[in-house]
mmCIF file of C-alpha atoms and ligand atoms in Angstrom:
data_model
loop_
_atom_site.group_PDB
_atom_site.id
_atom_site.type_symbol
_atom_site.label_atom_id
_atom_site.label_comp_id
_atom_site.label_asym_id
_atom_site.label_seq_id
_atom_site.Cartn_x
_atom_site.Cartn_y
_atom_site.Cartn_z
ATOM 1 C CA UNK R 1006 -0.102 0.048 0.150
ATOM 2 C CA UNK R 1007 2.355 2.949 -1.004
ATOM 3 C CA UNK R 1008 -0.572 5.370 -0.544
ATOM 4 C CA UNK R 1009 0.438 5.265 3.330
ATOM 5 C CA UNK R 1010 4.017 6.236 2.553
ATOM 6 C CA UNK R 1011 2.718 9.127 0.181
ATOM 7 C CA UNK R 1012 0.482 10.092 3.329
ATOM 8 C CA UNK R 1013 3.324 10.121 5.512
ATOM 9 C CA UNK R 1014 5.622 12.067 2.832
ATOM 10 C CA UNK R 1015 2.694 14.536 2.760
ATOM 11 C CA UNK R 1016 2.935 15.136 6.592
ATOM 12 C CA UNK R 1017 6.530 15.453 6.450
ATOM 13 C CA UNK R 1018 6.630 17.949 3.870
ATOM 14 C CA UNK R 1019 3.808 19.893 5.744
ATOM 15 C CA UNK R 1020 5.603 19.761 8.858
ATOM 16 C CA UNK R 1021 9.061 21.139 7.266
ATOM 17 C CA UNK R 1022 6.819 24.123 5.947
ATOM 18 C CA UNK R 1023 5.234 24.719 9.464
ATOM 19 C CA UNK R 1024 6.087 25.737 12.601
ATOM 20 C CA UNK R 1025 4.931 23.707 15.579
ATOM 21 C CA UNK R 1026 2.196 26.253 16.384
ATOM 22 C CA UNK R 1027 1.179 26.444 12.832
ATOM 23 C CA UNK R 1028 1.109 22.473 12.734
ATOM 24 C CA UNK R 1029 -1.411 22.409 15.555
ATOM 25 C CA UNK R 1030 -3.728 25.050 13.869
ATOM 26 C CA UNK R 1031 -3.451 23.329 10.485
ATOM 27 C CA UNK R 1032 -7.000 22.606 9.314
ATOM 28 C CA UNK R 1033 -6.683 21.091 5.658
ATOM 29 C CA UNK R 1034 -4.177 20.059 3.442
ATOM 30 C CA UNK R 1035 -5.060 20.335 -0.628
ATOM 31 C CA UNK R 1036 -3.318 17.832 -2.734
ATOM 32 C CA UNK R 1037 -3.520 17.255 -6.629
ATOM 33 C CA UNK R 1038 -3.452 13.772 -7.772
ATOM 34 C CA UNK R 1039 -3.054 13.040 -11.621
ATOM 35 C CA UNK R 1040 -5.669 10.650 -13.111
ATOM 36 C CA UNK R 1041 -3.111 8.771 -14.683
ATOM 37 C CA UNK R 1042 -0.962 8.364 -11.251
ATOM 38 C CA UNK R 1043 -1.176 4.758 -9.690
ATOM 39 C CA UNK R 1044 -2.615 6.388 -6.512
ATOM 40 C CA UNK R 1045 -6.108 5.510 -5.219
ATOM 41 C CA UNK R 1046 -7.550 8.657 -3.537
ATOM 42 C CA UNK R 1047 -9.815 6.532 -1.198
ATOM 43 C CA UNK R 1048 -6.604 4.755 0.021
ATOM 44 C CA UNK R 1049 -4.654 7.902 0.428
ATOM 45 C CA UNK R 1050 -7.395 9.540 2.361
ATOM 46 C CA UNK R 1051 -7.557 6.459 4.977
ATOM 47 C CA UNK R 1052 -3.690 6.359 4.876
ATOM 48 C CA UNK R 1053 -3.457 9.982 5.709
ATOM 49 C CA UNK R 1054 -6.035 9.808 8.418
ATOM 50 C CA UNK R 1055 -4.077 6.691 9.878
ATOM 51 C CA UNK R 1056 -0.798 8.602 9.547
ATOM 52 C CA UNK R 1057 -1.653 11.888 10.914
ATOM 53 C CA UNK R 1058 -3.177 10.322 14.072
ATOM 54 C CA UNK R 1059 -1.548 11.497 17.067
ATOM 55 C CA UNK R 1060 0.776 13.915 15.295
ATOM 56 C CA UNK R 1061 0.632 17.670 15.854
ATOM 57 C CA UNK R 1062 -1.378 18.063 12.535
ATOM 58 C CA UNK R 1063 -4.013 15.688 13.717
ATOM 59 C CA UNK R 1064 -6.805 17.956 13.041
ATOM 60 C CA UNK R 1065 -6.120 18.445 9.397
ATOM 61 C CA UNK R 1066 -8.219 17.036 6.749
ATOM 62 C CA UNK R 1067 -6.871 16.054 3.643
ATOM 63 C CA UNK R 1068 -8.664 17.228 0.370
ATOM 64 C CA UNK R 1069 -7.837 15.505 -2.597
ATOM 65 C CA UNK R 1070 -8.557 16.899 -6.108
ATOM 66 C CA UNK R 1071 -8.210 14.354 -9.282
ATOM 67 C CA UNK R 1072 -6.909 16.362 -12.043
ATOM 68 C CA UNK R 1073 -7.480 14.762 -15.676
ATOM 69 C CA UNK R 1074 -4.808 13.565 -17.953
ATOM 70 C CA UNK R 1075 -3.626 15.877 -20.650
ATOM 71 C CA UNK R 1076 -1.355 14.968 -23.473
ATOM 72 C CA UNK R 1077 0.155 17.159 -26.252
ATOM 73 C CA UNK R 1078 0.131 15.881 -29.726
ATOM 74 C CA UNK R 1079 3.571 15.474 -31.545
ATOM 75 C CA UNK R 1080 1.813 15.532 -34.822
ATOM 76 C CA UNK R 1081 -0.505 18.562 -34.828
ATOM 77 C CA UNK R 1082 0.649 20.069 -31.386
ATOM 78 C CA UNK R 1083 -2.868 20.130 -29.802
ATOM 79 C CA UNK R 1084 -3.061 19.625 -26.053
ATOM 80 C CA UNK R 1085 -6.165 17.505 -24.962
ATOM 81 C CA UNK R 1086 -7.869 15.708 -21.904
ATOM 82 C CA UNK R 1087 -7.841 11.985 -22.528
ATOM 83 C CA UNK R 1088 -8.839 8.931 -20.657
ATOM 84 C CA UNK R 1089 -5.869 6.741 -19.526
ATOM 85 C CA UNK R 1090 -7.026 3.840 -21.775
ATOM 86 C CA UNK R 1091 -6.801 5.961 -24.894
ATOM 87 C CA UNK R 1092 -3.314 7.511 -25.748
ATOM 88 C CA UNK R 1093 -4.492 8.808 -29.034
ATOM 89 C CA UNK R 1094 -4.761 12.438 -29.913
ATOM 90 C CA UNK R 1095 -8.342 13.229 -30.103
ATOM 91 C CA UNK R 1096 -7.854 15.958 -32.665
ATOM 92 C CA UNK R 1097 -5.728 14.107 -35.270
ATOM 93 C CA UNK R 1098 -6.033 10.274 -34.009
ATOM 94 C CA UNK R 1099 -2.154 10.360 -33.835
ATOM 95 C CA UNK R 1100 -0.653 8.191 -30.912
ATOM 96 C CA UNK R 1101 2.638 9.981 -30.876
ATOM 97 C CA UNK R 1102 1.613 12.155 -27.534
ATOM 98 C CA UNK R 1103 3.580 13.141 -24.544
ATOM 99 C CA UNK R 1104 1.734 13.285 -21.072
ATOM 100 C CA UNK R 1105 2.131 17.345 -20.128
ATOM 101 C CA UNK R 1106 -0.319 16.633 -16.755
ATOM 102 C CA UNK R 1107 -2.043 13.996 -15.128
ATOM 103 C CA UNK R 1108 0.710 11.806 -13.861
ATOM 104 C CA UNK R 1109 1.796 13.590 -10.441
ATOM 105 C CA UNK R 1110 0.632 14.210 -6.835
ATOM 106 C CA UNK R 1111 1.493 17.742 -5.728
ATOM 107 C CA UNK R 1112 0.504 19.604 -2.544
ATOM 108 C CA UNK R 1113 -1.411 22.737 -3.913
ATOM 109 C CA UNK R 1114 -1.635 24.605 -0.198
ATOM 110 C CA UNK R 1115 -1.916 24.236 3.376
ATOM 111 C CA UNK R 1116 -4.769 26.034 5.241
ATOM 112 C CA UNK R 1117 -4.295 27.245 8.765
ATOM 113 C CA UNK R 1118 -6.970 28.533 11.170
ATOM 114 C CA UNK R 1119 -5.874 31.952 12.532
ATOM 115 C CA UNK R 1120 -5.987 31.940 16.340
ATOM 116 C CA UNK R 1121 -8.579 34.129 17.873
ATOM 117 C CA UNK R 1122 -7.058 36.802 20.009
ATOM 118 C CA UNK R 1123 -9.325 37.764 23.053
HETATM 119 ZN ZN1 ZN X 2176 -3.116 15.818 -33.105
#
């Protein structure tokens, strides 16, 4: 289950970017997963919940956005969204295409609740 190690990586990266005070106030981590990546969003979600439990960031929720697979055609230059099973350019039907987006995972942002000053 590589989703658990990915979840741990997300938590580690978030921890490196936030002070201990900020970690305790972290409410949301937004990540984007390419549709063509091998990551299963549901498994990443449950992996994150297991990995974050008991850490300074245990109040944080993981928000996953799945982004479509986009390829650029080397024949006509068109960039298109395709289904992972269909590696042909929908514009000219060439199968000489390069994946330009959709096979990655990236942390989009970290959301922190501002402390209320009394
Ligand atoms: Zn084309």
